[in-house]
Coordinates of C-alpha atoms in Angstrom, one line a residue:
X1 CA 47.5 28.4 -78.9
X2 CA 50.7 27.9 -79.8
X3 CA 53.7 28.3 -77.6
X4 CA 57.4 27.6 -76.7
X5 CA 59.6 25.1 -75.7
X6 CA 60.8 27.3 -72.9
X7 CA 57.2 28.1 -72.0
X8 CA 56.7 23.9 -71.7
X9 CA 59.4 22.9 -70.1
X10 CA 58.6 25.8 -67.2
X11 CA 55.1 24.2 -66.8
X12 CA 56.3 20.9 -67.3
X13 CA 58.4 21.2 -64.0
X14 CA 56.1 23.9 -62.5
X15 CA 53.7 21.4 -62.6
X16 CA 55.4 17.8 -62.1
X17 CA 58.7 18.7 -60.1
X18 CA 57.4 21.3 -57.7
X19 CA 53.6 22.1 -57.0
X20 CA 52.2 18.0 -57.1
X21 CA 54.7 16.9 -54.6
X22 CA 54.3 19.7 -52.6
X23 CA 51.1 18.5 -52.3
X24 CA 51.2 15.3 -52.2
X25 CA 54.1 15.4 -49.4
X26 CA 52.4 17.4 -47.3
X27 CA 49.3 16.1 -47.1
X28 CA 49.7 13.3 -46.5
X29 CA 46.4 11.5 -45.1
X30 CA 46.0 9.6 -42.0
X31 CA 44.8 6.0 -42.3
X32 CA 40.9 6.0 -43.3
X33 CA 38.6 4.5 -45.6
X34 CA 39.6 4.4 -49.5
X35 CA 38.3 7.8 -51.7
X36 CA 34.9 8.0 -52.0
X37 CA 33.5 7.6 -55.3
X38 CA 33.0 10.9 -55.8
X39 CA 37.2 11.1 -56.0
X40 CA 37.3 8.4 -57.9
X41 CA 39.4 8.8 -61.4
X42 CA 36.8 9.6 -63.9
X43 CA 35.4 11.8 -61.1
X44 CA 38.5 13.4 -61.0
X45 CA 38.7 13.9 -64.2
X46 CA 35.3 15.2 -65.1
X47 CA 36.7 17.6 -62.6
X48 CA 39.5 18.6 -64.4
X49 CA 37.2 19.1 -67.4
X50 CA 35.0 21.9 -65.1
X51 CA 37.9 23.3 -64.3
X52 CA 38.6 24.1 -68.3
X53 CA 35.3 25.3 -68.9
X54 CA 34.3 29.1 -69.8
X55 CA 32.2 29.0 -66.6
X56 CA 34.5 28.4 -63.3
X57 CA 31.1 28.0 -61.1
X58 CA 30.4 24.3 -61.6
X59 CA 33.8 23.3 -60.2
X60 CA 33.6 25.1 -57.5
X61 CA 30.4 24.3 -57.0
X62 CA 31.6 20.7 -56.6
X63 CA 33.8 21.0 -54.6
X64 CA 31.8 23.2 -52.1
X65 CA 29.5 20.0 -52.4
X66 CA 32.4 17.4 -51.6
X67 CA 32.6 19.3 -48.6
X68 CA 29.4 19.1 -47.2
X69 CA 29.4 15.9 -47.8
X70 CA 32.6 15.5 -45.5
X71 CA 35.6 15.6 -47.6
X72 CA 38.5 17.1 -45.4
X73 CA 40.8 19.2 -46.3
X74 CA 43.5 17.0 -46.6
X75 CA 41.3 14.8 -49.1
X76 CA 40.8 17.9 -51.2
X77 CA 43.9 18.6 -51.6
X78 CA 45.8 14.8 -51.9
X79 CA 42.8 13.3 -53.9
X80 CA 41.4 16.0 -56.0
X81 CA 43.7 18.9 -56.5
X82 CA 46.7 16.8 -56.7
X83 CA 45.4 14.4 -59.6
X84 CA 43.4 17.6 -61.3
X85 CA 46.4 19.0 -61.5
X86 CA 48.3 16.1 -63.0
X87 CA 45.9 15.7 -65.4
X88 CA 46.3 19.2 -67.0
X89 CA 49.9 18.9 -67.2
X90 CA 49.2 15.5 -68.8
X91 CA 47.0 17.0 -71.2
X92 CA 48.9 19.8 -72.4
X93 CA 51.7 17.6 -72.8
X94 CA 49.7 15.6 -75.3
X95 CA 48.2 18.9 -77.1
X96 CA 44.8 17.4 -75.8
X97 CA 44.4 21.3 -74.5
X98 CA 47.0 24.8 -74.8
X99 CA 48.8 26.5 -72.6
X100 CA 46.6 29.2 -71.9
X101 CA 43.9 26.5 -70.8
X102 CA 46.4 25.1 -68.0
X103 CA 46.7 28.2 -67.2
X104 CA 43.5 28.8 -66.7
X105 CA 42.8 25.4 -64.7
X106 CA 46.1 26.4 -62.6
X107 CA 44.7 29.9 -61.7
X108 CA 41.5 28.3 -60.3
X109 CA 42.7 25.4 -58.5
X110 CA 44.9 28.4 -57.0
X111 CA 41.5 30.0 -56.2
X112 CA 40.4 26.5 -54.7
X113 CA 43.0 26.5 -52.1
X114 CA 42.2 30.0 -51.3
X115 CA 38.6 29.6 -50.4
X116 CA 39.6 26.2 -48.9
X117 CA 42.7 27.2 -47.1
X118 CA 45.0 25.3 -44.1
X119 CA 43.7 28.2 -41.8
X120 CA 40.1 28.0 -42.3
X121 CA 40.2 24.2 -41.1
X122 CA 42.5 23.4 -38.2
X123 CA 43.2 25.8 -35.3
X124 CA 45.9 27.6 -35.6
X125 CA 49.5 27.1 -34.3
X126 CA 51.1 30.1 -32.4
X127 CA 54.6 28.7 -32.8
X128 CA 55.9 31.4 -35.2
X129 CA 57.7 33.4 -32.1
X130 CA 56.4 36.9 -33.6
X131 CA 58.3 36.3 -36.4
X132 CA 57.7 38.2 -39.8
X133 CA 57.6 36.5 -43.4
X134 CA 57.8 38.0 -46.9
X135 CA 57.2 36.0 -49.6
X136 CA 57.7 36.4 -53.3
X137 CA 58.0 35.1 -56.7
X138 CA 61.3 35.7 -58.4
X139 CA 61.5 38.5 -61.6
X140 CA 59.7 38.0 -64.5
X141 CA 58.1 34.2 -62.8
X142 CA 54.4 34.1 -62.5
X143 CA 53.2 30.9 -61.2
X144 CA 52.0 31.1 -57.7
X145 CA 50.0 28.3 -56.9
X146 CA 53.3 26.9 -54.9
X147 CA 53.9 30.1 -53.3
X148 CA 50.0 29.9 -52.2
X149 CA 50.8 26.8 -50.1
X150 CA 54.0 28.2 -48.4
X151 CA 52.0 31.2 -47.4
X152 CA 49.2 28.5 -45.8
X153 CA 51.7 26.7 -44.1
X154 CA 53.3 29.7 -42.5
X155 CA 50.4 31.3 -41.4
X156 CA 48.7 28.1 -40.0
X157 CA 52.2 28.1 -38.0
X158 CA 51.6 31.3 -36.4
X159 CA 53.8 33.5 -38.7
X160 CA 53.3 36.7 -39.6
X161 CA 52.7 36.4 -43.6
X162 CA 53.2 39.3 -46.3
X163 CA 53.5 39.3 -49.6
X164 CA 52.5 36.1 -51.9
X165 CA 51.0 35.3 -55.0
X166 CA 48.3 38.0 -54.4
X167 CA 50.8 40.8 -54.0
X168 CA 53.1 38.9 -57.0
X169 CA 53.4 43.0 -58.4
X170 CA 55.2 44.3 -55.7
X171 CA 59.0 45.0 -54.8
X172 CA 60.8 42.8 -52.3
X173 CA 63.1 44.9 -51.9
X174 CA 61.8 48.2 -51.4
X175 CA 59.5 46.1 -48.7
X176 CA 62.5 44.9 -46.7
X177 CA 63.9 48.6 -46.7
X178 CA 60.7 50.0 -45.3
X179 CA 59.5 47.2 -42.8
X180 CA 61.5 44.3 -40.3
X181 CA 60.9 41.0 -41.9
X182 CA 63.0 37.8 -40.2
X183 CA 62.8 35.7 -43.7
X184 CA 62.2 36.5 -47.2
X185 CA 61.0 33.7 -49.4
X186 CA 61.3 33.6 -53.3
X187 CA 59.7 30.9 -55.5
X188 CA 61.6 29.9 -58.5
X189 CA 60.6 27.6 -61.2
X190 CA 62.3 28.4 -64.3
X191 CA 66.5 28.4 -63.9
X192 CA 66.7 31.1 -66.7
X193 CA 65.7 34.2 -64.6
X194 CA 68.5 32.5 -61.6
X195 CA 70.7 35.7 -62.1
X196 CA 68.0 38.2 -62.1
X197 CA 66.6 36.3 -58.9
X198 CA 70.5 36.2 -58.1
X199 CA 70.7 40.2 -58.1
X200 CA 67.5 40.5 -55.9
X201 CA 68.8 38.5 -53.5
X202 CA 71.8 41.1 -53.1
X203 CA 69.8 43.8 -53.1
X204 CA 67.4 42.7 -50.7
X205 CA 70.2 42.0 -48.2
X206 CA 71.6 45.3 -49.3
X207 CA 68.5 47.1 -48.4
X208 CA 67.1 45.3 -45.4
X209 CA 66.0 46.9 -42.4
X210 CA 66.9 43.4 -40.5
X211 CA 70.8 43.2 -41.2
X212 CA 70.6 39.4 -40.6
X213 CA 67.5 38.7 -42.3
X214 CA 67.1 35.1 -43.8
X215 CA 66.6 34.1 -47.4
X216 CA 64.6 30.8 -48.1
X217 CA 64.2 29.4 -52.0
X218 CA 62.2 27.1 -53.4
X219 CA 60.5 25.9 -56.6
X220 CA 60.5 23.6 -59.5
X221 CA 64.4 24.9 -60.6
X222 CA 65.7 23.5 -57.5
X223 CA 64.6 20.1 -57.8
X224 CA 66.6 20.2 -60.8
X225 CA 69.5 21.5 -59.5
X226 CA 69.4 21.5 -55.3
X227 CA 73.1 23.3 -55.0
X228 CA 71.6 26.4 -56.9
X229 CA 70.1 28.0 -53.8
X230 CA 73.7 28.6 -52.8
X231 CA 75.2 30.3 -55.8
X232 CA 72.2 32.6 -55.3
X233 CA 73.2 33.5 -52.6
X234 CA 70.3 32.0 -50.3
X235 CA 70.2 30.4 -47.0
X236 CA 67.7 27.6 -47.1
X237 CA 66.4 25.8 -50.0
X238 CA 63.0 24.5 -49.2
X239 CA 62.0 20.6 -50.7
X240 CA 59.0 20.2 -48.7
X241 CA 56.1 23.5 -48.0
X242 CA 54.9 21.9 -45.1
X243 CA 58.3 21.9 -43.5
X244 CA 58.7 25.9 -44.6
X245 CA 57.6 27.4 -41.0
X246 CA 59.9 24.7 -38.8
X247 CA 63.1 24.7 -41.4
X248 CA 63.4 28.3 -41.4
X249 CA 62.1 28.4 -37.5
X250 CA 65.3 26.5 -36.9
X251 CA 67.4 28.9 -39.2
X252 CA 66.5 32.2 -37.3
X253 CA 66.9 30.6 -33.9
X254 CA 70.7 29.2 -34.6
X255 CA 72.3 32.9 -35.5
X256 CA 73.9 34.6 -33.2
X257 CA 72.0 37.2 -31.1

């Protein structure tokens, strides 16, 4: 399938700049014994392979196997995800497979971290103070698999989580207008739809129930250009998910009262 160069440079940095240092820096492991071989790299790429097949059960029947087997979560994600990931960027790149088949792989790696979420494995942390998060991509973007792990990392935290890749149809601002949210999140990966994210910004301030709600960016177009968040007219940009809940925890608690 053919496709643009706007279309590949969005998954280029989607894919490279933003969601495999995400999660690479946070998960990072504690000191243990080296992958097993199971996560070695032509195990992780006959992985990727099942993750490009018409049938999506045999990689996720591996990986329910993996874990049984006692790979943790943080394994999953830094020595399997992570390099699967790579791999299909690397392919597509090289026209070894089309855009529509990352995009398939993508979607169920995003599927992955859903059945193996942050939640499911360690205890929660009640730390998020009541507080109250929407979350959303900006207009017209439709990757979410970086979104996904911000939502993880702020509900593991305690937070109070809406919104998210799962609810990627519906409007940030009319949600801010009908129910108190502390922070609003938007995920950002190609600069081209800046202004329209730009305007939403505005008009979720505009509308907001919470007169001094927070705004927190993130994504692969702020790698490339850290400063943007500001002529959005955002509070926080976010380089690191697993920081999310404790960067903006810190934002809400220095305004004024």
């Amino acid at each position: 399938m053919a496709i643009g160069q706007g279309h590949a440079s969005v998954l280029s940095q989607t894919l490279n700049r933003s969601i495999i240092p995400r999660l690479i820096e946070a998960h990072r492991p504690h000191p243990s014994a080296p992958p097993a071989e199971a996560l070695s790299e032509p195990a992780v790429t006959a992985f990727a392979r099942l993750l490009l097949a018409p049938d999506p059960a045999p990689a996720f029947e591996h990986v329910e196997l993996q874990r049984r087997r006692g790979l943790s979560i943080e394994s999953l994600y830094l020595d399997l995800v992570t390099p699967a990931a790579r791999l299909l960027g690397e392919w597509w790149e090289v026209d070894e497979c089309s855009f529509t088949d990352v995009t398939l792989g993508a979607g169920r790696l995003q599927q992955l971290l859903r059945d193996h979420s942050l939640s499911r494995d360690l205890a929660l942390q009640p730390v998020g103070d009541g507080r109250r998060v929407l979350l959303a991509p900006a207009p017209r973007e439709q990757h979410s698999l970086g979104l996904l792990m911000v939502a993880e990392f702020f509900r593991h935290a305690g937070w109070d989580v809406h919104g998210g890749p799962t609810e990627a149809g519906s409007d940030p601002v009319r949600s801010v207008g009908r129910h108190w949210y502390d922070l609003v999140g938007f995920s950002l990966a190609a600069e081209v739809h800046a202004e329209a994210l730009h305007r939403t910004i505005a008009q979720v301030r505009s509308a907001s129930r919470n007169p001094r709600i927070g705004v927190l960016v993130g994504g692969a177009a702020f790698h490339a250009r850290p400063a943007l968040h500001g002529a959005l007219g955002a509070d926080l940009a976010l380089a690191d998910a697993a920081q999310a809940p404790a960067l903006a925890l810190r934002f809400l608690q220095q305004l004024p009262r």
